[in-house]
């Protein structure tokens, strides 16, 4: 595991995503009532940032065409996107949000 600082905990509020870059990888750090999530910040349908979309019911919705990606698996649950996006291990260390972009989770639905 190679965790690196993504942002500060105070920079993300519940129900929002914050765009950041970790080791040159674009990452959306998301906080929900269920906890913290880190998902690749590029839609798999076209190159737009997922962090500009809404967070709802454990998903982040692409603002461009409306595909919703599961924050736990990266799997889209509606068209037009059909390819999962990577999701990354995340942990909190004091006031820092740390993300490991070198070890994305498995992309299968679980
Ligand atoms: S660009 Fe994200 S669904 Fe089309």
Short mmCIF file of N, CA, C and O and ligand atoms in Angstrom, two decimals:
data_model
loop_
_atom_site.label_atom_id
_atom_site.label_comp_id
_atom_site.label_asym_id
_atom_site.label_seq_id
_atom_site.Cartn_x
_atom_site.Cartn_y
_atom_site.Cartn_z
N UNK A 1 0.84 -1.19 0.00
CA UNK A 1 0.00 0.00 0.00
C UNK A 1 0.88 1.24 0.00
O UNK A 1 1.86 1.32 0.73
N UNK A 2 0.51 2.18 -0.84
CA UNK A 2 1.26 3.42 -0.95
C UNK A 2 0.29 4.58 -0.85
O UNK A 2 -0.15 5.12 -1.87
N UNK A 3 -0.05 4.90 0.36
CA UNK A 3 -0.99 6.00 0.55
C UNK A 3 -0.28 7.34 0.46
O UNK A 3 0.83 7.51 0.99
N UNK A 4 -0.93 8.27 -0.23
CA UNK A 4 -0.42 9.63 -0.33
C UNK A 4 -1.56 10.60 -0.02
O UNK A 4 -2.74 10.29 -0.23
N UNK A 5 -1.21 11.79 0.44
CA UNK A 5 -2.22 12.77 0.81
C UNK A 5 -2.99 13.24 -0.42
O UNK A 5 -2.38 13.63 -1.42
N UNK A 6 -4.32 13.19 -0.30
CA UNK A 6 -5.18 13.65 -1.40
C UNK A 6 -5.71 15.04 -1.12
O UNK A 6 -5.81 15.88 -2.02
N UNK A 7 -6.11 15.27 0.13
CA UNK A 7 -6.64 16.57 0.53
C UNK A 7 -6.83 16.54 2.05
O UNK A 7 -6.50 15.55 2.70
N UNK A 8 -7.35 17.62 2.59
CA UNK A 8 -7.66 17.67 4.02
C UNK A 8 -9.10 17.25 4.26
O UNK A 8 -9.96 17.44 3.40
N UNK A 9 -9.37 16.68 5.42
CA UNK A 9 -10.74 16.26 5.73
C UNK A 9 -11.70 17.45 5.73
O UNK A 9 -12.87 17.30 5.36
N UNK A 10 -11.22 18.62 6.10
CA UNK A 10 -12.07 19.80 6.17
C UNK A 10 -12.43 20.33 4.78
O UNK A 10 -13.29 21.20 4.66
N UNK A 11 -11.78 19.81 3.76
CA UNK A 11 -12.03 20.30 2.39
C UNK A 11 -13.19 19.57 1.71
O UNK A 11 -13.53 19.90 0.58
N UNK A 12 -13.76 18.58 2.37
CA UNK A 12 -14.85 17.80 1.77
C UNK A 12 -16.03 17.78 2.75
O UNK A 12 -15.84 17.46 3.92
N UNK A 13 -17.20 18.11 2.26
CA UNK A 13 -18.39 18.05 3.10
C UNK A 13 -19.25 16.87 2.66
O UNK A 13 -19.16 16.40 1.52
N UNK A 14 -20.09 16.40 3.58
CA UNK A 14 -20.92 15.23 3.30
C UNK A 14 -21.80 15.48 2.07
O UNK A 14 -22.41 16.54 1.94
N UNK A 15 -21.79 14.50 1.18
CA UNK A 15 -22.63 14.60 -0.02
C UNK A 15 -21.97 15.32 -1.17
O UNK A 15 -22.63 15.65 -2.15
N UNK A 16 -20.64 15.53 -1.05
CA UNK A 16 -19.94 16.21 -2.14
C UNK A 16 -18.69 15.43 -2.54
O UNK A 16 -18.23 14.54 -1.83
N UNK A 17 -18.15 15.81 -3.69
CA UNK A 17 -16.90 15.24 -4.18
C UNK A 17 -15.90 16.37 -4.36
O UNK A 17 -16.25 17.48 -4.77
N UNK A 18 -14.65 16.07 -4.05
CA UNK A 18 -13.59 17.05 -4.25
C UNK A 18 -12.60 16.50 -5.27
O UNK A 18 -12.08 15.40 -5.11
N UNK A 19 -12.33 17.29 -6.29
CA UNK A 19 -11.35 16.88 -7.30
C UNK A 19 -9.95 17.11 -6.78
O UNK A 19 -9.64 18.17 -6.22
N UNK A 20 -9.10 16.11 -6.95
CA UNK A 20 -7.72 16.25 -6.54
C UNK A 20 -6.85 15.38 -7.46
O UNK A 20 -7.36 14.68 -8.34
N UNK A 21 -5.56 15.45 -7.25
CA UNK A 21 -4.63 14.64 -8.04
C UNK A 21 -3.66 13.99 -7.06
O UNK A 21 -3.09 14.65 -6.19
N UNK A 22 -3.52 12.67 -7.20
CA UNK A 22 -2.60 11.91 -6.35
C UNK A 22 -1.62 11.17 -7.25
O UNK A 22 -2.04 10.34 -8.07
N UNK A 23 -0.35 11.48 -7.12
CA UNK A 23 0.67 10.84 -7.97
C UNK A 23 0.28 10.91 -9.44
O UNK A 23 0.32 9.91 -10.17
N UNK A 24 -0.14 12.08 -9.88
CA UNK A 24 -0.53 12.35 -11.27
C UNK A 24 -1.83 11.67 -11.70
O UNK A 24 -2.17 11.67 -12.89
N UNK A 25 -2.53 11.05 -10.78
CA UNK A 25 -3.80 10.39 -11.10
C UNK A 25 -4.96 11.28 -10.61
O UNK A 25 -5.00 11.64 -9.43
N UNK A 26 -5.90 11.63 -11.50
CA UNK A 26 -7.05 12.41 -11.05
C UNK A 26 -7.99 11.56 -10.19
O UNK A 26 -8.37 10.46 -10.59
N UNK A 27 -8.32 12.08 -9.02
CA UNK A 27 -9.12 11.34 -8.06
C UNK A 27 -10.24 12.25 -7.54
O UNK A 27 -10.00 13.44 -7.27
N UNK A 28 -11.43 11.68 -7.43
CA UNK A 28 -12.52 12.36 -6.74
C UNK A 28 -12.63 11.76 -5.35
O UNK A 28 -12.86 10.56 -5.20
N UNK A 29 -12.42 12.59 -4.34
CA UNK A 29 -12.60 12.17 -2.95
C UNK A 29 -14.03 12.51 -2.56
O UNK A 29 -14.47 13.66 -2.72
N UNK A 30 -14.76 11.50 -2.10
CA UNK A 30 -16.19 11.66 -1.83
C UNK A 30 -16.47 11.30 -0.37
O UNK A 30 -15.96 10.30 0.15
N UNK A 31 -17.30 12.12 0.26
CA UNK A 31 -17.75 11.82 1.61
C UNK A 31 -19.27 11.67 1.59
O UNK A 31 -19.99 12.55 1.09
N UNK A 32 -19.74 10.53 2.11
CA UNK A 32 -21.19 10.29 2.22
C UNK A 32 -21.49 9.91 3.66
O UNK A 32 -20.58 9.76 4.49
N UNK A 33 -22.76 9.66 3.93
CA UNK A 33 -23.14 9.20 5.27
C UNK A 33 -22.51 7.84 5.58
O UNK A 33 -22.39 7.45 6.73
N UNK A 34 -22.10 7.12 4.54
CA UNK A 34 -21.50 5.80 4.72
C UNK A 34 -19.98 5.86 4.84
O UNK A 34 -19.34 4.83 5.05
N UNK A 35 -19.40 7.02 4.64
CA UNK A 35 -17.95 7.14 4.81
C UNK A 35 -17.27 7.79 3.62
O UNK A 35 -17.90 8.46 2.80
N UNK A 36 -15.94 7.53 3.55
CA UNK A 36 -15.09 8.15 2.54
C UNK A 36 -14.88 7.20 1.36
O UNK A 36 -14.72 5.99 1.55
N UNK A 37 -14.81 7.77 0.16
CA UNK A 37 -14.56 6.98 -1.04
C UNK A 37 -13.60 7.75 -1.96
O UNK A 37 -13.60 8.99 -1.95
N UNK A 38 -12.83 6.99 -2.72
CA UNK A 38 -11.95 7.59 -3.72
C UNK A 38 -12.20 6.88 -5.04
O UNK A 38 -12.08 5.65 -5.14
N UNK A 39 -12.57 7.65 -6.05
CA UNK A 39 -12.90 7.08 -7.36
C UNK A 39 -12.17 7.88 -8.42
O UNK A 39 -11.96 9.09 -8.27
N UNK A 40 -11.77 7.18 -9.48
CA UNK A 40 -11.06 7.84 -10.57
C UNK A 40 -11.91 9.00 -11.10
O UNK A 40 -13.11 8.84 -11.30
N UNK A 41 -11.27 10.14 -11.30
CA UNK A 41 -12.05 11.34 -11.61
C UNK A 41 -12.15 11.60 -13.11
O UNK A 41 -12.11 12.75 -13.55
N UNK A 42 -12.30 10.52 -13.87
CA UNK A 42 -12.56 10.64 -15.30
C UNK A 42 -13.63 9.60 -15.66
O UNK A 42 -13.45 8.41 -15.40
N UNK A 43 -14.72 10.06 -16.24
CA UNK A 43 -15.77 9.14 -16.67
C UNK A 43 -15.21 8.17 -17.70
O UNK A 43 -14.33 8.52 -18.50
N UNK A 44 -15.74 6.94 -17.71
CA UNK A 44 -15.26 5.95 -18.67
C UNK A 44 -15.94 6.10 -20.03
O UNK A 44 -15.56 5.44 -20.99
N UNK A 45 -16.92 6.98 -20.13
CA UNK A 45 -17.62 7.19 -21.41
C UNK A 45 -16.98 8.30 -22.22
O UNK A 45 -16.84 8.18 -23.44
N UNK A 46 -16.60 9.38 -21.57
CA UNK A 46 -15.87 10.47 -22.21
C UNK A 46 -15.04 11.14 -21.12
O UNK A 46 -15.29 10.93 -19.94
N UNK A 47 -14.10 11.91 -21.53
CA UNK A 47 -13.13 12.43 -20.55
C UNK A 47 -13.65 13.68 -19.86
O UNK A 47 -13.21 14.80 -20.13
N UNK A 48 -14.61 13.46 -18.98
CA UNK A 48 -15.10 14.56 -18.15
C UNK A 48 -14.95 14.14 -16.68
O UNK A 48 -14.98 12.95 -16.35
N UNK A 49 -14.77 15.11 -15.78
CA UNK A 49 -14.57 14.77 -14.37
C UNK A 49 -15.86 14.34 -13.68
O UNK A 49 -16.87 15.04 -13.74
N UNK A 50 -15.81 13.18 -13.04
CA UNK A 50 -16.97 12.72 -12.27
C UNK A 50 -17.23 13.60 -11.06
O UNK A 50 -18.36 13.69 -10.58
N UNK A 51 -16.18 14.26 -10.57
CA UNK A 51 -16.33 15.09 -9.37
C UNK A 51 -17.28 16.27 -9.59
O UNK A 51 -17.72 16.88 -8.61
N UNK A 52 -17.62 16.57 -10.83
CA UNK A 52 -18.58 17.65 -11.10
C UNK A 52 -20.02 17.16 -11.00
O UNK A 52 -20.96 17.95 -11.15
N UNK A 53 -20.19 15.85 -10.79
CA UNK A 53 -21.55 15.29 -10.73
C UNK A 53 -22.09 15.22 -9.32
O UNK A 53 -21.40 15.52 -8.34
N UNK A 54 -23.34 14.79 -9.24
CA UNK A 54 -24.02 14.69 -7.95
C UNK A 54 -23.70 13.36 -7.27
O UNK A 54 -23.44 12.35 -7.94
N UNK A 55 -23.77 13.38 -5.95
CA UNK A 55 -23.60 12.17 -5.14
C UNK A 55 -24.97 11.78 -4.62
O UNK A 55 -25.68 12.61 -4.04
N UNK A 56 -25.34 10.51 -4.83
CA UNK A 56 -26.65 10.08 -4.35
C UNK A 56 -26.66 8.57 -4.18
O UNK A 56 -26.25 7.83 -5.09
N UNK A 57 -27.11 8.11 -3.03
CA UNK A 57 -27.37 6.69 -2.80
C UNK A 57 -26.15 5.82 -3.14
O UNK A 57 -26.28 4.78 -3.79
N UNK A 58 -24.97 6.25 -2.69
CA UNK A 58 -23.77 5.44 -2.89
C UNK A 58 -23.18 5.51 -4.29
O UNK A 58 -22.33 4.70 -4.64
N UNK A 59 -23.65 6.45 -5.09
CA UNK A 59 -23.19 6.59 -6.47
C UNK A 59 -22.77 8.03 -6.75
O UNK A 59 -23.21 8.96 -6.09
N UNK A 60 -21.91 8.17 -7.76
CA UNK A 60 -21.60 9.48 -8.30
C UNK A 60 -22.09 9.49 -9.74
O UNK A 60 -21.87 8.55 -10.49
N UNK A 61 -22.81 10.56 -10.07
CA UNK A 61 -23.47 10.62 -11.37
C UNK A 61 -22.71 11.54 -12.30
O UNK A 61 -22.44 12.70 -11.97
N UNK A 62 -22.37 11.03 -13.48
CA UNK A 62 -21.68 11.86 -14.46
C UNK A 62 -22.62 12.97 -14.94
O UNK A 62 -23.74 12.70 -15.37
N UNK A 63 -22.15 14.20 -14.86
CA UNK A 63 -23.02 15.32 -15.22
C UNK A 63 -23.29 15.37 -16.72
O UNK A 63 -24.28 15.98 -17.17
N UNK A 64 -22.44 14.71 -17.51
CA UNK A 64 -22.56 14.85 -18.96
C UNK A 64 -23.74 14.06 -19.53
O UNK A 64 -24.59 14.59 -20.23
N UNK A 65 -23.79 12.75 -19.23
CA UNK A 65 -24.84 11.92 -19.81
C UNK A 65 -25.58 11.08 -18.76
O UNK A 65 -26.42 10.26 -19.12
N UNK A 66 -25.22 11.24 -17.51
CA UNK A 66 -26.05 10.66 -16.46
C UNK A 66 -25.72 9.26 -15.99
O UNK A 66 -26.45 8.71 -15.17
N UNK A 67 -24.64 8.64 -16.48
CA UNK A 67 -24.28 7.33 -15.93
C UNK A 67 -23.91 7.49 -14.46
O UNK A 67 -23.27 8.46 -14.07
N UNK A 68 -24.31 6.49 -13.67
CA UNK A 68 -24.04 6.53 -12.23
C UNK A 68 -23.06 5.42 -11.88
O UNK A 68 -23.28 4.25 -12.18
N UNK A 69 -21.98 5.79 -11.20
CA UNK A 69 -20.93 4.84 -10.85
C UNK A 69 -20.99 4.55 -9.35
O UNK A 69 -21.02 5.47 -8.53
N UNK A 70 -20.98 3.24 -9.04
CA UNK A 70 -20.98 2.81 -7.64
C UNK A 70 -19.68 3.26 -6.98
O UNK A 70 -18.59 2.95 -7.47
N UNK A 71 -19.79 3.94 -5.86
CA UNK A 71 -18.59 4.47 -5.20
C UNK A 71 -17.72 3.36 -4.62
O UNK A 71 -16.53 3.56 -4.39
N UNK A 72 -18.32 2.18 -4.37
CA UNK A 72 -17.54 1.07 -3.80
C UNK A 72 -16.83 0.25 -4.87
O UNK A 72 -15.76 -0.30 -4.63
N UNK A 73 -17.44 0.16 -6.06
CA UNK A 73 -16.91 -0.74 -7.08
C UNK A 73 -16.47 -0.03 -8.36
O UNK A 73 -15.72 -0.60 -9.16
N UNK A 74 -16.97 1.17 -8.59
CA UNK A 74 -16.69 1.88 -9.83
C UNK A 74 -17.53 1.41 -10.99
O UNK A 74 -17.37 1.89 -12.12
N UNK A 75 -18.46 0.48 -10.74
CA UNK A 75 -19.28 -0.09 -11.81
C UNK A 75 -20.44 0.86 -12.13
O UNK A 75 -21.15 1.30 -11.22
N UNK A 76 -20.64 1.17 -13.43
CA UNK A 76 -21.79 2.01 -13.79
C UNK A 76 -23.08 1.22 -13.77
O UNK A 76 -23.10 0.04 -14.13
N UNK A 77 -24.17 1.85 -13.32
CA UNK A 77 -25.44 1.11 -13.25
C UNK A 77 -26.43 1.56 -14.30
O UNK A 77 -27.57 1.09 -14.33
N UNK A 78 -26.02 2.47 -15.16
CA UNK A 78 -26.89 2.82 -16.28
C UNK A 78 -26.07 3.40 -17.41
O UNK A 78 -25.00 3.95 -17.19
N UNK A 79 -26.61 3.23 -18.62
CA UNK A 79 -25.94 3.71 -19.83
C UNK A 79 -25.88 5.24 -19.82
O UNK A 79 -26.62 5.87 -19.09
N UNK A 80 -24.99 5.82 -20.64
CA UNK A 80 -24.24 5.17 -21.72
C UNK A 80 -22.91 4.53 -21.29
O UNK A 80 -22.38 3.75 -22.06
N UNK A 81 -22.38 4.83 -20.13
CA UNK A 81 -21.12 4.21 -19.73
C UNK A 81 -21.33 2.72 -19.47
O UNK A 81 -22.34 2.32 -18.87
N UNK A 82 -20.41 1.89 -19.91
CA UNK A 82 -20.49 0.45 -19.68
C UNK A 82 -19.23 -0.08 -19.00
O UNK A 82 -19.22 -1.21 -18.52
N UNK A 83 -18.18 0.73 -18.94
CA UNK A 83 -16.90 0.29 -18.39
C UNK A 83 -16.71 0.87 -16.99
O UNK A 83 -16.90 2.08 -16.79
N UNK A 84 -16.33 0.04 -16.01
CA UNK A 84 -16.07 0.56 -14.67
C UNK A 84 -14.90 1.54 -14.66
O UNK A 84 -14.01 1.47 -15.51
N UNK A 85 -14.89 2.41 -13.67
CA UNK A 85 -13.73 3.25 -13.42
C UNK A 85 -13.05 2.74 -12.15
O UNK A 85 -13.71 2.15 -11.28
N UNK A 86 -11.75 2.92 -12.02
CA UNK A 86 -11.06 2.43 -10.82
C UNK A 86 -11.56 3.15 -9.55
O UNK A 86 -11.88 4.34 -9.59
N UNK A 87 -11.60 2.39 -8.49
CA UNK A 87 -11.82 2.96 -7.16
C UNK A 87 -10.61 2.59 -6.31
O UNK A 87 -9.99 1.55 -6.52
N UNK A 88 -10.27 3.44 -5.37
CA UNK A 88 -9.00 3.31 -4.67
C UNK A 88 -9.19 3.20 -3.16
O UNK A 88 -10.13 3.78 -2.59
N UNK A 89 -8.26 2.49 -2.50
CA UNK A 89 -8.28 2.47 -1.04
C UNK A 89 -8.11 3.89 -0.49
O UNK A 89 -7.35 4.69 -1.06
N UNK A 90 -8.83 4.18 0.57
CA UNK A 90 -8.78 5.51 1.17
C UNK A 90 -8.76 5.35 2.68
O UNK A 90 -9.36 4.43 3.23
N UNK A 91 -8.03 6.22 3.37
CA UNK A 91 -8.07 6.23 4.82
C UNK A 91 -7.80 7.64 5.33
O UNK A 91 -7.27 8.49 4.61
N UNK A 92 -8.21 7.83 6.57
CA UNK A 92 -8.06 9.14 7.20
C UNK A 92 -6.93 9.05 8.22
O UNK A 92 -6.86 8.12 9.01
N UNK A 93 -6.05 10.04 8.18
CA UNK A 93 -4.94 10.12 9.14
C UNK A 93 -4.94 11.52 9.72
O UNK A 93 -4.44 12.46 9.10
N UNK A 94 -5.56 11.65 10.89
CA UNK A 94 -5.69 12.97 11.48
C UNK A 94 -6.58 13.85 10.62
O UNK A 94 -7.74 13.52 10.39
N UNK A 95 -6.02 14.95 10.13
CA UNK A 95 -6.78 15.88 9.29
C UNK A 95 -6.57 15.62 7.80
O UNK A 95 -7.04 16.39 6.97
N UNK A 96 -5.86 14.55 7.49
CA UNK A 96 -5.52 14.28 6.10
C UNK A 96 -6.32 13.10 5.53
O UNK A 96 -6.55 12.11 6.23
N UNK A 97 -6.70 13.22 4.26
CA UNK A 97 -7.30 12.13 3.52
C UNK A 97 -6.20 11.52 2.65
O UNK A 97 -5.58 12.21 1.84
N UNK A 98 -5.97 10.22 2.83
CA UNK A 98 -4.91 9.53 2.10
C UNK A 98 -5.53 8.54 1.12
O UNK A 98 -6.49 7.84 1.46
N UNK A 99 -4.97 8.47 -0.08
CA UNK A 99 -5.49 7.58 -1.11
C UNK A 99 -4.32 6.80 -1.71
O UNK A 99 -3.22 7.33 -1.89
N UNK A 100 -4.59 5.53 -2.02
CA UNK A 100 -3.57 4.66 -2.63
C UNK A 100 -3.96 4.39 -4.09
O UNK A 100 -4.74 3.49 -4.37
N UNK A 101 -3.42 5.20 -5.00
CA UNK A 101 -3.80 5.05 -6.41
C UNK A 101 -3.06 3.89 -7.09
O UNK A 101 -3.41 3.50 -8.20
N UNK A 102 -2.05 3.35 -6.42
CA UNK A 102 -1.28 2.25 -7.02
C UNK A 102 -1.98 0.90 -6.87
O UNK A 102 -1.60 -0.07 -7.52
N UNK A 103 -3.01 0.86 -6.02
CA UNK A 103 -3.67 -0.41 -5.75
C UNK A 103 -5.19 -0.27 -5.84
O UNK A 103 -5.89 -0.37 -4.83
N UNK A 104 -5.70 -0.06 -7.06
CA UNK A 104 -7.16 0.06 -7.20
C UNK A 104 -7.85 -1.23 -6.78
O UNK A 104 -7.29 -2.31 -6.90
N UNK A 105 -9.07 -1.06 -6.27
CA UNK A 105 -9.86 -2.23 -5.91
C UNK A 105 -10.19 -3.03 -7.17
O UNK A 105 -10.20 -2.49 -8.26
N UNK A 106 -10.57 -4.28 -6.95
CA UNK A 106 -11.09 -5.06 -8.07
C UNK A 106 -12.34 -4.37 -8.60
O UNK A 106 -13.11 -3.80 -7.85
N UNK A 107 -12.52 -4.48 -9.89
CA UNK A 107 -13.56 -3.70 -10.53
C UNK A 107 -14.87 -4.46 -10.67
O UNK A 107 -15.86 -3.91 -11.10
N UNK A 108 -14.88 -5.74 -10.28
CA UNK A 108 -16.12 -6.50 -10.40
C UNK A 108 -17.12 -6.01 -9.36
O UNK A 108 -16.74 -5.57 -8.29
N UNK A 109 -18.38 -6.16 -9.70
CA UNK A 109 -19.43 -5.84 -8.75
C UNK A 109 -19.28 -6.80 -7.56
O UNK A 109 -19.01 -7.98 -7.74
N UNK A 110 -19.44 -6.30 -6.35
CA UNK A 110 -19.36 -7.21 -5.19
C UNK A 110 -20.46 -6.90 -4.20
O UNK A 110 -21.28 -6.08 -4.42
S1 LIG B 1 -19.31 11.41 -20.35
FE1 LIG B 1 -19.94 10.40 -18.53
S2 LIG B 1 -21.72 9.31 -19.14
FE2 LIG B 1 -21.03 10.25 -20.97
#
